[in-house]
Amino acid sequence: MGSLPSDPADVSASQTVRAQLRLREMILDGELPAGERISEPVVAELTGISRTPIRSALIRLQEEGLLEPIRSGGFRVRAFSVDEIRDAIEVRGTLEGLAARLAAERGASAANLEALTACVVTIDRLLEQGDPDEARFAAYVEANSRFHEVLAASCESEVVQRQVARGNALPFASPNGFLRVQAAAPDAFQTLSIANAQHRAVVDAITRREGARAEALMREHARIAHRNLQATLANPRVVDLIPGGRLIVHDG
Amino acid sequence: MGSLPSDPADVSASQTVRAQLRLREMILDGELPAGERISEPVVAELTGISRTPIRSALIRLQEEGLLEPIRSGGFRVRAFSVDEIRDAIEVRGTLEGLAARLAAERGASAANLEALTACVVTIDRLLEQGDPDEARFAAYVEANSRFHEVLAASCESEVVQRQVARGNALPFASPNGFLRVQAAAPDAFQTLSIANAQHRAVVDAITRREGARAEALMREHARIAHRNLQATLANPRVVDLIPGGRLIVHDG
DNA sequence: TGTCTTTGCGATGTATACATGTAGCTATTC
DNA sequence: GAATAGCTACATGTATACATCGCAAAGACA
C-alpha cells in the first residue's frame, strides 16, 4: 500500500519480487552508487517495503552478483572493473557456445529453429529500413533478446539454460547490455549486420548438426561486446546509454 | 544455545551460515527427501534456529540449485534426472575448460603452476602406494580438490572463478562428486591414473601457453564423471557413496 | 595539539507475532 | 457412492520488536 503508484510492472507480485525489481532498478540507474553500503532501513523507507522482503531481495541480488557482502555485515553495491566486464563477456560467450553446441549435437526442435529464424528475419527487415528510430530500436532489442533466449532453450537442458541465465545476470554481460551504444555508433549498421550474419550462421550450424562451428560462432558473437566496451570507454559520454554504466570503475 | 552440541564446524558462525550448512547436509544425507516440501517451522524446530535465518538459507540453497520454489510458496528439495546430471557435468567441464584456456593464454603465476604440479605429484605418490585405505583416500580427495581449486584461480579472474564455483555447486557436478565410487571400482587404479595424467597434461599445456589444448583437456577430464555416473547407475548399491545420491531420480 | 578513550547512534542479525492464502479432509447432498 | 462445498489447520509472507556489534564523533588527558 505504501508503494508508489508510479512503479511499473509491480502489480500483483509479492513484496519480495517488487523489492528485487525496484532495487535492481535503483542500482542500475545509479540511485544507489557503487561502493556504497545499502542500508536496509533507508531502502525500506524509500520503497515503502518492510525490512524482511528487502532482506530477501538483497540476498538474491548478491547471488546475482550485483551486491557484495561486507565483512561486518550487510551489503554494498559492487563496482566492476573493465577486466571483470571483459571476463563476464567471455563467460557468457562460452556458455552460449555450450548451448549452441549441445543444440547442434542433440538436434534442436523444429519449433525452436523456426523461432530462431524468425528472429533473424525480423532483424534483417529492421536493418533494411535504415536508421533506427526509437520504436524500431525497441523491436530490435526484442528480437535480439528473443534469439538468445530461444537459443539457450534449444538444447532442451534446464541446467544449461539456468547457467546461461546466470552468465547473463551481470548487466554488461547480457546480450543487450551494449546494444544502445552499438546502435549509436557511426558504423552501427555494419556492426548490427555482422551480428545478425552470425545469428544466421549459428542457426545454419545447428540445423546441420555442426556443433563445433555453432560453438565457435556464438563465442565470437559475444565478443562483439568487447568492441562495444572499448567504444564506451573511449567515449565516456555514452556511459549512461548502458544499464549500470555508472558501476564501471575506470582503473589504469 | 538451542543448537545441538554435536554439530560440526558450527562454532563462531552466524545462524544463517549454520542453517545453510546444516540444511545442505540434511538434504545431501537424505534427511530431507527429494520432492518433499521444506517446512520452515519444522526445520526451525529441528535445528533450533529461528525461521528468519532458515529463510535466508533456503533462498541461498535455491540459488545454489538444491531447492526449487513451489508455486504456492515455499521450497521443495529438487530431484535430479540422469540427463540433468550429465548436463551439469558438461557445464562444469566447459567452465573449467574456460579457466584453463584463460590461464594458458594469459599466463599463470609461478606460484599457481607450482601448486598445481604439487597436487599432481602428491596424487602420483598416493597411487604408487597401491590400494587406498581411508587415510590415503582422504589425502587423494584433498589433493584433487585443491588441484581444481587452484586451476580455477589460475586465470586470475574473480568472475570466472565465481562461475566455476557455481558450476560445481550441484553435488554431482563437483570434481569430488563421484570420487568414492571411482575409488571403489575394480579398475580404480587405472581410472585414477588416467585422471592424473590429464591433470599433468593440463599443467603442461598451461605452462606452454597452449590454450586450446588446455581447454580440451579439462573438458575431457570432466567427462570421466560420465563414466562414473554410468557405473553408479549400473550398481545401485553404491548410490550412498556419493553425496546426494538419493536425489537422483531414475527415469526411463 | 595530538592521541586515546569513551560514549552514543545506528546498523545488522535474530526472534516472534500476525495476517493471508492454500491444501486437505470431512460432511452433506444429489 | 461419488462429488462438491465448506471448514479447519497449517503453511508462507510480512511486519516489527529487540539485542548485539561496529563505527564515528566528541571529549579528556598527556
XYZ file of C-alpha atoms (C1' of nucleotides) in Angstrom:
564
model
C 0.000 0.000 0.000
C 2.876 2.272 0.788
C 4.467 1.625 -2.591
C 4.450 4.367 -5.124
C 1.747 4.034 -7.748
C 4.208 5.018 -10.472
C 6.157 1.784 -10.118
C 5.942 -0.203 -13.332
C 5.318 -3.920 -13.574
C 4.857 -4.002 -9.841
C 1.253 -5.048 -9.711
C 0.191 -8.367 -8.291
C 3.586 -9.592 -7.174
C 5.000 -10.400 -3.790
C 6.763 -7.687 -1.851
C 9.995 -9.645 -2.222
C 9.823 -9.636 -6.018
C 8.816 -5.988 -6.049
C 11.764 -5.163 -3.807
C 14.141 -7.113 -6.030
C 12.956 -5.360 -9.183
C 12.983 -1.937 -7.577
C 16.400 -2.360 -6.001
C 17.937 -3.657 -9.222
C 16.483 -0.656 -10.993
C 17.870 1.716 -8.367
C 21.321 0.155 -8.608
C 21.400 0.205 -12.394
C 20.125 3.769 -12.501
C 22.816 4.894 -10.099
C 20.397 5.886 -7.338
C 22.443 3.585 -5.145
C 26.033 4.380 -6.098
C 28.694 1.718 -6.435
C 30.713 1.081 -3.315
C 28.018 2.443 -1.061
C 26.646 0.335 1.719
C 22.983 -0.468 1.342
C 21.116 0.482 4.469
C 18.107 -1.703 4.997
C 16.117 0.856 6.997
C 16.806 3.521 4.390
C 15.701 1.491 1.367
C 12.782 0.157 3.402
C 11.711 3.739 3.970
C 12.464 4.664 0.378
C 10.438 1.850 -1.136
C 7.732 1.590 1.477
C 8.520 -2.103 1.865
C 9.416 -3.556 5.228
C 12.877 -4.888 6.008
C 12.120 -8.579 5.687
C 11.324 -8.660 1.941
C 14.128 -6.145 1.368
C 16.438 -8.603 3.054
C 15.369 -11.472 0.772
C 15.847 -9.264 -2.268
C 19.332 -8.262 -1.112
C 20.357 -11.904 -0.782
C 19.093 -12.642 -4.290
C 20.902 -9.618 -5.694
C 24.081 -10.776 -4.027
C 23.775 -14.210 -5.641
C 23.101 -12.339 -8.858
C 26.435 -10.590 -8.468
C 25.195 -7.018 -8.189
C 25.965 -6.765 -4.482
C 28.895 -7.934 -2.408
C 28.785 -8.788 1.272
C 30.530 -6.524 3.789
C 32.689 -8.206 6.384
C 30.925 -6.591 9.268
C 27.531 -7.434 7.821
C 25.222 -6.105 5.174
C 25.918 -5.469 1.506
C 27.400 -2.853 -0.747
C 26.847 -2.136 -4.418
C 29.544 -3.816 -6.445
C 31.831 -1.889 -8.752
C 33.051 -3.585 -11.922
C 36.478 -3.146 -13.415
C 36.953 -3.237 -17.156
C 38.774 -6.552 -16.820
C 35.873 -8.043 -14.937
C 33.428 -6.959 -17.618
C 35.672 -8.441 -20.266
C 35.732 -11.736 -18.378
C 31.980 -11.684 -17.852
C 31.504 -11.298 -21.599
C 33.857 -14.191 -22.199
C 31.898 -16.320 -19.747
C 28.650 -15.522 -21.496
C 30.141 -16.414 -24.855
C 31.422 -19.686 -23.512
C 28.079 -20.661 -22.012
C 26.081 -19.610 -25.052
C 28.614 -21.544 -27.090
C 27.907 -24.586 -24.987
C 24.175 -24.174 -25.511
C 24.673 -23.837 -29.268
C 26.928 -26.882 -29.440
C 24.518 -29.049 -27.483
C 21.597 -27.829 -29.567
C 23.511 -28.806 -32.697
C 24.720 -32.161 -31.415
C 21.424 -33.236 -29.898
C 19.250 -31.612 -32.510
C 17.020 -28.629 -31.957
C 13.257 -28.877 -32.287
C 11.640 -27.572 -35.460
C 9.741 -25.034 -33.394
C 12.902 -23.603 -31.910
C 14.684 -23.490 -35.248
C 11.729 -21.637 -36.728
C 11.690 -19.210 -33.825
C 15.396 -18.543 -34.268
C 14.979 -17.981 -37.984
C 12.074 -15.664 -37.328
C 14.275 -13.511 -35.124
C 16.978 -13.335 -37.781
C 14.467 -12.366 -40.439
C 12.912 -9.737 -38.215
C 16.278 -8.158 -37.538
C 17.183 -8.211 -41.227
C 13.977 -6.378 -42.102
C 14.593 -3.802 -39.408
C 18.084 -3.194 -40.734
C 16.755 -2.754 -44.253
C 14.700 0.175 -43.039
C 17.791 2.273 -42.438
C 18.455 4.446 -39.418
C 16.561 3.149 -36.443
C 14.063 5.292 -34.587
C 13.042 4.521 -31.040
C 10.306 2.070 -31.997
C 12.499 0.130 -34.413
C 15.255 0.040 -31.844
C 12.881 -1.436 -29.284
C 11.842 -4.048 -31.844
C 15.491 -4.834 -32.477
C 16.171 -5.302 -28.748
C 13.139 -7.526 -28.503
C 14.192 -9.738 -31.419
C 17.791 -9.938 -30.265
C 16.710 -10.803 -26.745
C 14.410 -13.476 -28.008
C 17.077 -15.004 -30.244
C 19.438 -15.501 -27.321
C 16.627 -16.737 -25.134
C 15.432 -19.337 -27.629
C 18.991 -20.390 -28.324
C 19.563 -21.147 -24.648
C 16.355 -23.143 -24.623
C 17.236 -25.054 -27.789
C 19.472 -27.567 -26.072
C 16.468 -28.655 -24.012
C 18.538 -28.585 -20.863
C 17.234 -26.779 -17.853
C 20.681 -26.956 -16.263
C 22.394 -25.289 -19.203
C 19.618 -22.759 -19.588
C 19.901 -21.838 -15.949
C 23.637 -21.418 -16.149
C 23.362 -19.254 -19.260
C 20.890 -17.070 -17.416
C 23.403 -16.736 -14.605
C 26.060 -15.749 -17.100
C 23.774 -13.018 -18.378
C 22.916 -11.744 -14.919
C 25.570 -9.041 -14.854
C 24.150 -6.137 -16.849
C 27.218 -5.706 -19.038
C 27.339 -9.391 -19.869
C 23.766 -9.507 -21.126
C 23.293 -9.747 -24.897
C 21.503 -6.409 -24.750
C 23.965 -4.696 -22.467
C 25.770 -2.602 -25.041
C 23.055 -2.538 -27.654
C 22.272 1.141 -27.214
C 25.876 2.241 -27.635
C 26.222 -0.178 -30.534
C 23.237 1.363 -32.278
C 24.580 4.855 -31.609
C 27.973 4.155 -33.158
C 28.774 5.581 -36.605
C 29.262 2.125 -38.087
C 26.142 0.825 -36.355
C 24.565 -0.613 -39.475
C 27.635 -2.629 -40.342
C 28.130 -3.992 -36.828
C 24.492 -4.936 -36.473
C 24.597 -6.599 -39.890
C 27.626 -8.636 -38.903
C 25.949 -9.626 -35.648
C 22.878 -10.815 -37.484
C 25.004 -12.684 -40.008
C 26.458 -14.524 -37.053
C 22.932 -15.256 -35.813
C 22.092 -16.701 -39.190
C 25.263 -18.764 -39.330
C 24.592 -20.220 -35.902
C 21.116 -21.295 -36.931
C 22.636 -22.896 -40.033
C 25.258 -24.701 -37.966
C 22.659 -26.004 -35.532
C 20.464 -27.157 -38.399
C 23.379 -29.044 -39.952
C 24.342 -30.524 -36.583
C 27.732 -28.855 -36.745
C 28.425 -28.487 -33.037
C 31.949 -27.121 -33.090
C 31.021 -24.476 -35.644
C 27.945 -23.397 -33.702
C 30.009 -23.089 -30.548
C 32.798 -21.077 -32.147
C 30.288 -18.736 -33.740
C 28.481 -17.970 -30.508
C 31.752 -17.314 -28.759
C 32.811 -14.880 -31.406
C 29.362 -13.354 -31.434
C 29.656 -12.490 -27.747
C 32.987 -10.822 -28.419
C 31.225 -8.072 -30.313
C 30.530 -6.766 -26.844
C 34.267 -6.343 -26.333
C 34.375 -3.841 -29.160
C 31.361 -2.051 -27.762
C 33.005 -1.941 -24.367
C 36.064 -0.319 -25.898
C 33.875 2.177 -27.731
C 32.098 3.002 -24.487
C 35.361 3.613 -22.674
C 36.698 5.764 -25.486
C 33.610 7.962 -25.425
C 32.571 8.432 -21.791
C 29.516 10.414 -22.778
C 27.723 7.227 -23.812
C 28.231 5.623 -20.398
C 24.646 6.443 -19.477
C 23.382 4.587 -22.521
C 24.211 1.244 -20.960
C 22.370 -0.070 -17.913
C 24.578 0.133 -14.879
C 27.190 2.133 -16.745
C 27.888 4.086 -13.613
C 29.048 0.873 -11.939
C 32.099 0.675 -14.161
C 35.251 1.727 -12.352
C 37.955 3.152 -14.594
C 41.263 1.870 -13.365
C 44.560 2.053 -15.196
C 22.019 -22.096 22.628
C 19.311 -24.336 21.297
C 21.621 -25.877 18.724
C 22.899 -29.372 19.247
C 26.449 -29.513 20.563
C 27.247 -32.388 18.184
C 27.025 -30.139 15.129
C 30.418 -29.931 13.416
C 32.027 -26.758 12.100
C 29.205 -24.770 13.589
C 31.170 -22.711 16.057
C 31.549 -18.977 15.669
C 29.394 -18.509 12.584
C 26.167 -16.675 12.016
C 22.927 -18.536 12.390
C 22.311 -18.054 8.685
C 25.552 -19.791 7.721
C 24.943 -22.523 10.257
C 21.462 -23.036 8.855
C 22.785 -23.198 5.303
C 25.446 -25.775 6.172
C 23.080 -27.868 8.241
C 20.296 -27.806 5.659
C 22.667 -28.716 2.848
C 23.907 -31.587 4.951
C 20.364 -32.735 5.682
C 19.435 -32.621 2.017
C 22.542 -34.460 0.859
C 22.161 -37.074 3.568
C 18.586 -37.705 2.576
C 17.102 -36.500 5.856
C 15.015 -34.163 3.723
C 13.910 -36.375 0.840
C 13.729 -35.140 -2.722
C 10.385 -33.768 -3.767
C 9.340 -33.051 -0.212
C 8.294 -29.577 0.745
C 10.570 -27.974 3.291
C 8.519 -26.759 6.203
C 10.136 -23.767 7.814
C 8.636 -24.342 11.268
C 9.719 -27.987 11.192
C 13.348 -27.365 10.260
C 13.410 -24.422 12.653
C 12.360 -26.793 15.409
C 14.744 -29.466 14.158
C 17.778 -27.222 14.074
C 16.933 -24.947 16.965
C 17.320 -21.955 14.673
C 14.521 -19.454 14.226
C 12.673 -19.026 10.968
C 14.409 -15.873 9.740
C 17.918 -17.309 9.241
C 16.344 -20.530 7.961
C 14.582 -18.415 5.370
C 17.826 -16.780 4.241
C 19.490 -20.172 3.986
C 16.611 -21.525 1.900
C 16.936 -18.660 -0.575
C 20.665 -19.310 -0.908
C 20.086 -23.023 -1.390
C 17.566 -22.248 -4.093
C 20.079 -20.076 -5.922
C 22.521 -22.921 -5.431
C 20.128 -25.215 -7.256
C 19.408 -27.658 -4.452
C 15.882 -26.380 -3.883
C 13.125 -25.343 -6.237
C 10.343 -22.891 -5.492
C 6.778 -24.100 -5.129
C 4.109 -22.163 -6.941
C 2.035 -21.586 -3.863
C 5.096 -20.534 -1.886
C 7.988 -22.171 -0.117
C 10.530 -24.639 -1.452
C 10.945 -28.313 -2.113
C 14.046 -30.461 -2.398
C 14.988 -30.821 -6.020
C 15.281 -34.209 -7.701
C 17.863 -34.662 -10.435
C 17.372 -36.776 -13.510
C 20.290 -38.594 -15.066
C 20.152 -36.235 -18.022
C 20.398 -33.219 -15.763
C 23.444 -34.640 -14.011
C 25.032 -35.310 -17.366
C 24.429 -31.716 -18.397
C 25.744 -30.385 -15.098
C 28.960 -32.330 -15.648
C 29.222 -30.910 -19.142
C 28.741 -27.399 -17.790
C 31.472 -27.914 -15.227
C 33.836 -29.210 -17.896
C 33.092 -26.235 -20.091
C 33.710 -23.717 -17.334
C 36.863 -25.429 -16.079
C 37.953 -25.553 -19.697
C 37.452 -21.807 -19.928
C 39.508 -21.286 -16.787
C 42.290 -23.473 -18.157
C 42.284 -21.710 -21.509
C 42.453 -18.253 -19.952
C 45.199 -19.380 -17.580
C 47.182 -20.617 -20.557
C 46.546 -17.593 -22.750
C 47.168 -15.011 -20.054
C 49.891 -16.927 -18.295
C 49.580 -18.474 -14.876
C 51.697 -17.304 -11.950
C 54.700 -19.388 -10.968
C 53.125 -19.959 -7.564
C 49.968 -21.399 -9.080
C 51.866 -23.590 -11.512
C 53.931 -24.943 -8.630
C 50.808 -25.581 -6.586
C 49.219 -27.458 -9.496
C 52.345 -29.552 -10.003
C 52.467 -30.288 -6.291
C 48.945 -31.698 -6.454
C 49.827 -33.902 -9.409
C 52.947 -35.210 -7.674
C 51.035 -35.881 -4.473
C 48.408 -37.882 -6.315
C 51.067 -39.834 -8.209
C 52.748 -40.806 -4.946
C 49.445 -41.856 -3.439
C 48.720 -44.047 -6.454
C 52.144 -45.666 -6.227
C 51.234 -46.925 -2.757
C 48.648 -49.320 -4.179
C 45.174 -49.910 -2.763
C 43.981 -46.840 -0.905
C 42.989 -47.004 2.747
C 40.750 -44.396 4.290
C 43.590 -42.003 5.096
C 45.136 -42.172 1.638
C 41.715 -41.702 0.093
C 41.161 -38.562 2.143
C 44.551 -37.295 1.001
C 43.590 -38.013 -2.575
C 40.324 -36.101 -2.250
C 42.213 -33.221 -0.695
C 44.794 -33.076 -3.488
C 42.202 -33.442 -6.230
C 40.042 -30.744 -4.679
C 42.980 -28.432 -4.405
C 44.026 -29.003 -7.989
C 40.658 -27.923 -9.310
C 40.518 -25.027 -6.900
C 43.930 -23.698 -7.888
C 43.143 -24.211 -11.547
C 40.053 -22.011 -11.270
C 42.154 -19.378 -9.537
C 44.942 -19.544 -12.118
C 43.206 -17.314 -14.632
C 43.239 -14.532 -12.026
C 39.621 -13.728 -12.757
C 37.168 -13.443 -9.940
C 34.284 -13.580 -12.394
C 35.429 -16.854 -13.913
C 36.281 -18.307 -10.535
C 32.851 -17.443 -9.260
C 31.127 -19.021 -12.225
C 33.204 -22.188 -11.917
C 32.173 -22.387 -8.276
C 28.561 -22.096 -9.376
C 29.082 -24.901 -11.850
C 30.400 -27.090 -9.056
C 27.536 -26.244 -6.739
C 25.415 -29.226 -7.673
C 26.853 -32.134 -5.700
C 27.144 -34.444 -8.703
C 28.916 -31.836 -10.768
C 31.656 -31.276 -8.223
C 35.084 -32.715 -9.071
C 34.815 -34.888 -5.976
C 31.241 -35.965 -6.525
C 31.894 -39.434 -7.809
C 35.343 -39.919 -6.313
C 34.210 -42.525 -3.808
C 32.532 -44.721 -6.396
C 35.505 -44.187 -8.689
C 37.891 -45.395 -5.995
C 35.668 -48.373 -5.258
C 35.580 -49.566 -8.859
C 37.615 -52.610 -9.896
C 39.670 -50.584 -12.371
C 40.073 -47.748 -9.889
C 43.847 -47.555 -10.194
C 43.725 -47.207 -13.955
C 40.989 -44.570 -13.959
C 42.689 -42.508 -11.288
C 45.968 -42.771 -13.187
C 44.345 -41.530 -16.366
C 42.740 -38.683 -14.469
C 46.053 -37.611 -13.033
C 47.729 -37.906 -16.429
C 45.118 -35.401 -17.606
C 45.962 -33.168 -14.671
C 49.610 -33.297 -15.660
C 48.868 -32.605 -19.299
C 46.750 -29.570 -18.398
C 49.580 -28.130 -16.344
C 51.906 -28.723 -19.260
C 49.526 -27.035 -21.669
C 49.106 -24.018 -19.402
C 52.865 -23.747 -18.981
C 53.345 -23.806 -22.752
C 50.541 -21.280 -23.201
C 48.558 -23.747 -25.308
C 45.041 -22.513 -24.597
C 43.005 -24.741 -26.895
C 44.782 -27.850 -25.648
C 44.296 -26.904 -22.008
C 40.609 -26.290 -22.624
C 40.027 -29.550 -24.479
C 41.834 -31.492 -21.778
C 39.751 -30.058 -18.939
C 36.562 -30.776 -20.822
C 37.547 -34.357 -21.366
C 38.716 -34.611 -17.784
C 35.289 -33.673 -16.506
C 33.758 -36.372 -18.692
C 35.347 -39.039 -16.507
C 32.404 -38.266 -14.267
C 30.088 -39.502 -17.020
C 31.632 -42.957 -16.767
C 31.350 -42.864 -13.006
C 27.728 -41.852 -13.307
C 27.068 -44.850 -15.535
C 28.879 -47.111 -13.078
C 26.763 -45.725 -10.266
C 23.553 -46.364 -12.140
C 24.617 -49.898 -13.058
C 25.348 -50.728 -9.439
C 22.675 -49.097 -7.285
C 24.349 -50.273 -4.101
C 26.994 -47.570 -4.423
C 24.397 -44.801 -4.572
C 25.073 -43.945 -0.935
C 28.756 -43.455 -1.681
C 28.069 -40.206 -3.483
C 26.799 -37.136 -1.675
C 23.182 -36.547 -2.502
C 22.907 -39.857 -4.296
C 19.379 -40.218 -3.005
C 18.404 -37.122 -5.007
C 18.884 -38.941 -8.293
C 15.607 -39.907 -9.868
C 15.747 -42.979 -12.089
C 13.557 -42.329 -15.055
C 13.470 -44.354 -18.232
C 47.853 19.947 19.681
C 47.556 15.143 19.021
C 46.047 10.829 20.546
C 43.425 7.785 23.170
C 39.233 6.577 25.277
C 34.581 6.579 25.907
C 30.036 7.210 24.708
C 26.271 7.165 21.697
C 23.985 6.344 17.457
C 22.697 3.292 14.053
C 23.354 -0.680 11.552
C 22.634 -5.752 11.034
C 21.200 -10.288 12.768
C 17.674 -12.589 15.105
C 13.295 -13.760 17.035
C 8.483 -13.656 17.109
C 3.753 -12.078 16.343
C 0.183 -11.596 12.858
C -2.489 -11.942 8.522
C -3.466 -14.168 4.398
C -3.838 -17.929 1.364
C -3.836 -22.787 0.219
C -4.397 -27.616 0.646
C -6.516 -31.380 2.508
C -10.224 -33.522 4.953
C -14.858 -34.166 6.242
C -19.617 -33.900 5.925
C -23.563 -33.359 3.332
C -26.287 -33.684 -0.680
C -27.511 -35.455 -5.152
C -21.418 -43.995 -3.761
C -19.450 -40.041 -5.578
C -18.857 -35.250 -5.940
C -18.918 -30.788 -4.146
C -18.752 -27.334 -0.784
C -17.214 -25.690 3.427
C -14.206 -25.756 7.236
C -10.038 -26.406 9.663
C -5.308 -26.382 10.210
C -1.005 -25.135 8.885
C 1.988 -23.044 5.666
C 4.247 -18.884 3.934
C 4.794 -13.826 3.523
C 5.224 -9.802 6.091
C 5.995 -6.631 9.755
C 8.093 -5.245 13.835
C 10.441 -5.520 18.326
C 14.910 -6.445 20.443
C 19.888 -7.289 21.295
C 24.416 -7.069 19.815
C 28.136 -5.290 17.267
C 30.675 -1.820 14.765
C 31.849 2.800 13.759
C 32.213 7.534 14.315
C 32.423 11.647 16.809
C 33.436 14.196 20.748
C 35.829 14.986 24.849
C 39.635 14.448 28.027
C 44.314 13.814 29.112
C 49.255 13.808 28.115
